[in-house]
mmCIF file of N, CA and C and ligand atoms in Angstrom:
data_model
loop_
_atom_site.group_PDB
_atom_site.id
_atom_site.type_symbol
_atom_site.label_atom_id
_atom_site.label_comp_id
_atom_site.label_asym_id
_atom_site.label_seq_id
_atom_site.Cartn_x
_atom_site.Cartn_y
_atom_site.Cartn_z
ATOM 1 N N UNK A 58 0.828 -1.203 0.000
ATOM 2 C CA UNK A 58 0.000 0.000 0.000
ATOM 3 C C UNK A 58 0.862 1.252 0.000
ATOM 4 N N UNK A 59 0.657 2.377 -0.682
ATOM 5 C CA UNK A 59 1.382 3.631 -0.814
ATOM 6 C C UNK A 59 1.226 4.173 0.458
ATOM 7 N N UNK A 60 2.116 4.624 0.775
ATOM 8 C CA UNK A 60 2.113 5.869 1.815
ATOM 9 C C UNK A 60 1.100 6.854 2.009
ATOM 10 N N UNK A 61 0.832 7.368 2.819
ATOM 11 C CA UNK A 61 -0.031 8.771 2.304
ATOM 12 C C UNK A 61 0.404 9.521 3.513
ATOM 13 N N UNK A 62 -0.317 11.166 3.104
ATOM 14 C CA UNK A 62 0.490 11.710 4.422
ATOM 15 C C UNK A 62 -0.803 11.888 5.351
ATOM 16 N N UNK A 63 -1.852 11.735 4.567
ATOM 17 C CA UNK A 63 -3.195 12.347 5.425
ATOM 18 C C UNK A 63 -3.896 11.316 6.058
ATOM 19 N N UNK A 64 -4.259 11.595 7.288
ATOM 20 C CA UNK A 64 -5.129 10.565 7.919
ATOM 21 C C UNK A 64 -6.627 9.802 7.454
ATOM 22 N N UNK A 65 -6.908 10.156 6.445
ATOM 23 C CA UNK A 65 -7.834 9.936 6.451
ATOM 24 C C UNK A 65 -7.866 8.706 5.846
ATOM 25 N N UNK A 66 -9.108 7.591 6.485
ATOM 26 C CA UNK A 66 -9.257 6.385 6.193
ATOM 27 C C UNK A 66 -9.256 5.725 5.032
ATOM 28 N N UNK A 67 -8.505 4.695 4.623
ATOM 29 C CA UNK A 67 -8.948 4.220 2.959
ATOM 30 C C UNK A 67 -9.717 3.225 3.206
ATOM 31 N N UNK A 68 -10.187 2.722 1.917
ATOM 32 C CA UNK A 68 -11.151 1.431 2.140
ATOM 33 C C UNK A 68 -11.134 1.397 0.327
ATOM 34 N N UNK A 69 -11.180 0.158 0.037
ATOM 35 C CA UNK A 69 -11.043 -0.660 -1.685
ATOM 36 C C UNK A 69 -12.432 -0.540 -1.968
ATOM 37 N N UNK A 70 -12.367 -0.080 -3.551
ATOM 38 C CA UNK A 70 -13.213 -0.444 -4.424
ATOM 39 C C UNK A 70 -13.998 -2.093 -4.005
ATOM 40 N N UNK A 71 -14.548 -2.222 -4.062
ATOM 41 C CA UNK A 71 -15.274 -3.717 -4.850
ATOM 42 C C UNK A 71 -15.742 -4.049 -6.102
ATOM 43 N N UNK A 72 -15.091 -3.019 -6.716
ATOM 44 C CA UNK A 72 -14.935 -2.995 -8.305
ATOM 45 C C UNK A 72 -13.674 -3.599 -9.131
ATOM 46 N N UNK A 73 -13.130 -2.268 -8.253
ATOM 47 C CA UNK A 73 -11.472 -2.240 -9.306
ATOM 48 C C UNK A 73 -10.810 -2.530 -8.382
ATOM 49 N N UNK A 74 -10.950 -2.783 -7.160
ATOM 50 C CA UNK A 74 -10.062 -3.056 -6.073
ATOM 51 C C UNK A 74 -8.891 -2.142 -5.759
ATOM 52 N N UNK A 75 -8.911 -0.665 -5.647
ATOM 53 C CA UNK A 75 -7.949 -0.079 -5.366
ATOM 54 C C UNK A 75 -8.266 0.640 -4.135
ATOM 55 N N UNK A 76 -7.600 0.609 -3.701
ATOM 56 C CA UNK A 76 -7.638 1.376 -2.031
ATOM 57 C C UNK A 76 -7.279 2.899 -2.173
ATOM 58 N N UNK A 77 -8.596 3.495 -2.272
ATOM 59 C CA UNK A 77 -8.943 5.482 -2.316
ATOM 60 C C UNK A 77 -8.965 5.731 -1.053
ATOM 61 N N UNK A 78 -8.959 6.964 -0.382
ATOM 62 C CA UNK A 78 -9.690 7.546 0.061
ATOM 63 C C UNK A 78 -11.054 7.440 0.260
ATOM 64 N N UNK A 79 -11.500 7.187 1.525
ATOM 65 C CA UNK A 79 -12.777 7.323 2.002
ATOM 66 C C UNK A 79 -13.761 7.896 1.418
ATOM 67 N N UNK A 80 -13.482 9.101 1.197
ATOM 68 C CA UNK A 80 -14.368 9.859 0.628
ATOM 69 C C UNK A 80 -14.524 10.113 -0.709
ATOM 70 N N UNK A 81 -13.498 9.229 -1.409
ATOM 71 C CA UNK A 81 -13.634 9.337 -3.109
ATOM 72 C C UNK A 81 -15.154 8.114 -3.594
ATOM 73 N N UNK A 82 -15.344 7.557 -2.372
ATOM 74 C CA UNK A 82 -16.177 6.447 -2.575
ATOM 75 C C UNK A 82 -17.209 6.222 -2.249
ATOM 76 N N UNK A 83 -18.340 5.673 -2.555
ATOM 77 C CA UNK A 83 -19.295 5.706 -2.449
ATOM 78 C C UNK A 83 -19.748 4.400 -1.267
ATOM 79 N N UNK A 84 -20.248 4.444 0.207
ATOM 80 C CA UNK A 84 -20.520 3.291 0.855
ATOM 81 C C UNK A 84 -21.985 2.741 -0.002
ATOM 82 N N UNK A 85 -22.165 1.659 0.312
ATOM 83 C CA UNK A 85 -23.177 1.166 0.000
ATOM 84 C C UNK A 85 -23.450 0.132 1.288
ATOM 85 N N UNK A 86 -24.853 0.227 1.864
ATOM 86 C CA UNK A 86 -25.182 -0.420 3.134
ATOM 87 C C UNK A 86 -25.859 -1.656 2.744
ATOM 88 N N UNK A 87 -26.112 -2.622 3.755
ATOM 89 C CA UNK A 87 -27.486 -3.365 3.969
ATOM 90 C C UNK A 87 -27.980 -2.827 4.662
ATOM 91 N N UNK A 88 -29.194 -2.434 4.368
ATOM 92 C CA UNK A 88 -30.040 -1.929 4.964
ATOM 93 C C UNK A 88 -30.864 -3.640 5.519
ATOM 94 N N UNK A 89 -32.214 -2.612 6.323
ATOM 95 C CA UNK A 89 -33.274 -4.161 6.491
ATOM 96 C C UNK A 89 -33.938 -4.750 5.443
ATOM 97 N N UNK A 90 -33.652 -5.826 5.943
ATOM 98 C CA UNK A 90 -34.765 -6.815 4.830
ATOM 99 C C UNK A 90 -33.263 -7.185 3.653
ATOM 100 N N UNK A 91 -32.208 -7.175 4.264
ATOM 101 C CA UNK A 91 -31.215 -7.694 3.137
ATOM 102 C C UNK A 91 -31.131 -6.578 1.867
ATOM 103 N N UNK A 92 -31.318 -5.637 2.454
ATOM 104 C CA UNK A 92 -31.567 -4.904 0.709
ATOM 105 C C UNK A 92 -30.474 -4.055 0.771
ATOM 106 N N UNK A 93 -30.035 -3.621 -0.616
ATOM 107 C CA UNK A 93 -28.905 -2.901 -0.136
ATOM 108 C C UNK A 93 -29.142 -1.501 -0.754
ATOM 109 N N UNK A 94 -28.594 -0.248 -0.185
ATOM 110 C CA UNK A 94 -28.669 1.198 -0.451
ATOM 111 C C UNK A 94 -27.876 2.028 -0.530
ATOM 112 N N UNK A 95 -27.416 3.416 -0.935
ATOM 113 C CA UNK A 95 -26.571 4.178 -1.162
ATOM 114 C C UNK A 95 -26.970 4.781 0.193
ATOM 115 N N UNK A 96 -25.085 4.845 0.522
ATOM 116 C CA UNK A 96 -25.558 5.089 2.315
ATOM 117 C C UNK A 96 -24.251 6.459 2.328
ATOM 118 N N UNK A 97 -25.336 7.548 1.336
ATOM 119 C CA UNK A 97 -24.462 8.886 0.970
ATOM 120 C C UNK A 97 -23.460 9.707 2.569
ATOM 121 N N UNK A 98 -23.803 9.199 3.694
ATOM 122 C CA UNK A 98 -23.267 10.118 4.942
ATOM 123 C C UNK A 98 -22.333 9.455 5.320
ATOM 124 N N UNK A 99 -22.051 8.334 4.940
ATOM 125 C CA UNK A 99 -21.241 6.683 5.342
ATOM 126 C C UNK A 99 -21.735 6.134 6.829
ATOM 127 N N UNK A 100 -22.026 7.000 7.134
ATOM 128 C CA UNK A 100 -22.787 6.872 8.910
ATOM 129 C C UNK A 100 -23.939 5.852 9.537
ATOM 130 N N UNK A 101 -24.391 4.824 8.026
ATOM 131 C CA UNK A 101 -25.428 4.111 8.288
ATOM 132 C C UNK A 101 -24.713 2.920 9.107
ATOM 133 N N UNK A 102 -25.557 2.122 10.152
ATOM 134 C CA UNK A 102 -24.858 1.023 10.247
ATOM 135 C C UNK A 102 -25.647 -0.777 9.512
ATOM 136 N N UNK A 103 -24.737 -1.665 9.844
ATOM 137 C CA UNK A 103 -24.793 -2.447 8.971
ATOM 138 C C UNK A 103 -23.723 -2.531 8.509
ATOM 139 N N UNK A 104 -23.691 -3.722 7.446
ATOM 140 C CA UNK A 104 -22.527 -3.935 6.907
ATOM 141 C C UNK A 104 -22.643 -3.416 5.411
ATOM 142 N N UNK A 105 -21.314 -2.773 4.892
ATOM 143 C CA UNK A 105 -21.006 -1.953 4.017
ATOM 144 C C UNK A 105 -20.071 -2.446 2.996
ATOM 145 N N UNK A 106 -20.352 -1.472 1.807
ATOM 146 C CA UNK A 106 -18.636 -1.874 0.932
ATOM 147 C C UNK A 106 -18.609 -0.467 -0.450
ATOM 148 N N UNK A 107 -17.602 -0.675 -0.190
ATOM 149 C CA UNK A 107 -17.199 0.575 -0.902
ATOM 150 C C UNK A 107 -17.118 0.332 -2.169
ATOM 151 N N UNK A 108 -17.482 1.408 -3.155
ATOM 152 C CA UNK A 108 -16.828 1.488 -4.851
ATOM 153 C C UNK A 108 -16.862 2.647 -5.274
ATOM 154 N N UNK A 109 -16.170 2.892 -6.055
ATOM 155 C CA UNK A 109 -15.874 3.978 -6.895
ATOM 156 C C UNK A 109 -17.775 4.589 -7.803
ATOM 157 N N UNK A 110 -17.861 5.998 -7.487
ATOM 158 C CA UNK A 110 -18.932 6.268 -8.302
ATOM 159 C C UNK A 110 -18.560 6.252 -10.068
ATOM 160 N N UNK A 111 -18.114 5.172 -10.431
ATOM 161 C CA UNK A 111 -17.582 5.015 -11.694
ATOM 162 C C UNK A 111 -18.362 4.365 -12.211
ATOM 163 N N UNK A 112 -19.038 3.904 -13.676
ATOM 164 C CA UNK A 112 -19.636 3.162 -14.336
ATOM 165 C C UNK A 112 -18.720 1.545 -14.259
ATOM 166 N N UNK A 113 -17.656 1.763 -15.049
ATOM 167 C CA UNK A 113 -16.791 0.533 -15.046
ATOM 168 C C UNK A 113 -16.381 -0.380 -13.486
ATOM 169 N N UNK A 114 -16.749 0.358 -11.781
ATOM 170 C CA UNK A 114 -16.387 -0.106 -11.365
ATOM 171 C C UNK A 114 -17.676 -0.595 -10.613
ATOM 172 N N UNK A 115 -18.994 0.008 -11.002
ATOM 173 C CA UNK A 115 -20.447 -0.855 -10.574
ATOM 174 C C UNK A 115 -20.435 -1.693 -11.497
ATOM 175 N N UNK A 116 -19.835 -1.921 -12.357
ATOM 176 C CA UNK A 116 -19.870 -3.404 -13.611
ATOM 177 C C UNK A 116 -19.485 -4.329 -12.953
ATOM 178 N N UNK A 117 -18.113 -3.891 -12.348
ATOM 179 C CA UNK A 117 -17.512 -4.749 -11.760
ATOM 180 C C UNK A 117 -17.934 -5.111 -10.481
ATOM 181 N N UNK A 118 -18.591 -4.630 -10.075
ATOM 182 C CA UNK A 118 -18.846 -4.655 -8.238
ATOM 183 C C UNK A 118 -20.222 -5.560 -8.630
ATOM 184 N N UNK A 119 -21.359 -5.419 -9.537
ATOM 185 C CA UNK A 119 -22.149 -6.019 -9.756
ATOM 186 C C UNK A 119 -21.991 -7.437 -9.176
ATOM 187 N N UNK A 120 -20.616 -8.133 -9.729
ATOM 188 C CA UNK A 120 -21.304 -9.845 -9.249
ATOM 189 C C UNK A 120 -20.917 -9.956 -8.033
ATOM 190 N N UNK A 121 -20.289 -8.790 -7.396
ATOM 191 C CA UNK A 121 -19.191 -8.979 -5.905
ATOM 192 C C UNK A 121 -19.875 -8.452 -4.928
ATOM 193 N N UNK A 122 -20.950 -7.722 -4.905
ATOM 194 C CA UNK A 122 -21.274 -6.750 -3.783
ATOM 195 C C UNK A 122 -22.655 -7.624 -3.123
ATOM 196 N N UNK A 123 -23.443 -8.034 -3.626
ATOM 197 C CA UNK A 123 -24.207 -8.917 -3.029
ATOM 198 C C UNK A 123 -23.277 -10.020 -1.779
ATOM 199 N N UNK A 124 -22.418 -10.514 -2.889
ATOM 200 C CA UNK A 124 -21.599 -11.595 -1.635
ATOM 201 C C UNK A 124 -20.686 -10.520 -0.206
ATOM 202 N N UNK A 125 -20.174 -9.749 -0.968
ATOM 203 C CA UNK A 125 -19.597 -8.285 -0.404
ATOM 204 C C UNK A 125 -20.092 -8.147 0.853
ATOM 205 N N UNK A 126 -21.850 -7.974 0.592
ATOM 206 C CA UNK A 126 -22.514 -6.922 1.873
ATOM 207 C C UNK A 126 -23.282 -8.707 2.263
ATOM 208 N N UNK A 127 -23.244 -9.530 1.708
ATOM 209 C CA UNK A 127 -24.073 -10.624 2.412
ATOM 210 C C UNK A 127 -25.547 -10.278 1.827
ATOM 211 N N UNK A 128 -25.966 -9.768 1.039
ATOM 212 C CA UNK A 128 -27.163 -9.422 0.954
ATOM 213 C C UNK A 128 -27.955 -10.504 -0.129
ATOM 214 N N UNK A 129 -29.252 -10.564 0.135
ATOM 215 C CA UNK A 129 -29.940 -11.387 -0.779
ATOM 216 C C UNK A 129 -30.377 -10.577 -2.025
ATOM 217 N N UNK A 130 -30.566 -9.490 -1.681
ATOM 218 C CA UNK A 130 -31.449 -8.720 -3.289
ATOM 219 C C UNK A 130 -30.638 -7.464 -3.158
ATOM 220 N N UNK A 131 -29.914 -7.313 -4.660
ATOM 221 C CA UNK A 131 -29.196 -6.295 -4.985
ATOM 222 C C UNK A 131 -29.844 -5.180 -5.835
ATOM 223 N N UNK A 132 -30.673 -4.715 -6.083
ATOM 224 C CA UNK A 132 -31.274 -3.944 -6.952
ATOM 225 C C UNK A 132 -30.261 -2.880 -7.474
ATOM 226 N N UNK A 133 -29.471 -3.124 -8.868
ATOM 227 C CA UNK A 133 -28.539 -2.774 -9.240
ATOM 228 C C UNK A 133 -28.594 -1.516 -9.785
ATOM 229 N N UNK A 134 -29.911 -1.730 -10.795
ATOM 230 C CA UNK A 134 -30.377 -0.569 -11.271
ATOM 231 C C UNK A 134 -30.817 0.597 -10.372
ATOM 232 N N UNK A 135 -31.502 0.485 -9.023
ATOM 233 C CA UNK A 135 -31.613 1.602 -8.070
ATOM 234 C C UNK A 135 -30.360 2.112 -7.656
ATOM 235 N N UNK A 136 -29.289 1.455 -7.273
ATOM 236 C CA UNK A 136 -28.080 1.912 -6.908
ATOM 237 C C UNK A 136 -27.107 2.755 -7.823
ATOM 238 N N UNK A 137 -27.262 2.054 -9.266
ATOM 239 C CA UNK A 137 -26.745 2.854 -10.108
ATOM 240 C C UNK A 137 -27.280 4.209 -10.860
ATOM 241 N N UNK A 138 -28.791 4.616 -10.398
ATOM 242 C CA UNK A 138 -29.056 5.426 -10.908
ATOM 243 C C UNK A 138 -28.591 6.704 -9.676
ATOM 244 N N UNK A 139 -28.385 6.283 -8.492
ATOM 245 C CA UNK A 139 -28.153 7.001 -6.826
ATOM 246 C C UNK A 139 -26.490 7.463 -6.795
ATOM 247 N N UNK A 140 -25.836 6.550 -7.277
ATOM 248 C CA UNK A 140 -24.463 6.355 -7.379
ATOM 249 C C UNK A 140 -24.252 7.740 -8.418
ATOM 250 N N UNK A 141 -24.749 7.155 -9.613
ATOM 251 C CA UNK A 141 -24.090 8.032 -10.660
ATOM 252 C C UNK A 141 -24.264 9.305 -10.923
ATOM 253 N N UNK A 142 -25.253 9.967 -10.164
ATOM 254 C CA UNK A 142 -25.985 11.353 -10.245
ATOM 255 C C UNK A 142 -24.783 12.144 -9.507
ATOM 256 N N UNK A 143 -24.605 13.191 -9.637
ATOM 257 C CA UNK A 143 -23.519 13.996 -9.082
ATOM 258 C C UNK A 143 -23.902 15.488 -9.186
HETATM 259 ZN ZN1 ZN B 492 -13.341 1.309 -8.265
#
């Protein structure tokens, strides 16, 4: 892992697998009922996983983030329309 000088927390894609900055990334929660959500404050609890608000790296996170967060129903298309808006 690179050095950095700033404290602030990293955590990996589940896309592209690169370890950003916290805040370059988007958490994504389980929420209840197994479902999973864009958890924009990172502050939700539950279990989480990070990716890049990138197209190419929700492609990739697609077959990983269900097993990722443990979740049964990924609704990909809700996440990616939440994710990608800026
Ligand atoms: Zn990524």
């Amino acid at each position: 892992m690179v050095a950095r000088r700033t404290r602030e927390p990293l955590r990996t894609c589940v896309g592209c697998r690169r370890v950003r900055a916290k805040s370059e990334l988007v958490r994504i929660v389980r929420g209840a009922g197994g479902r999973a959500r864009v958890d924009r404050e990172g502050m939700a609890s539950g279990r989480g996983a990070y990716v890049c608000p990138e197209q190419p790296c929700l492609d990739r996170a697609r077959g990983r983030l269900a097993g990722a967060l443990r979740a049964s129903n990924v609704d990909f298309t809700e996440l990616e329309d939440e994710l990608l808006v800026v």
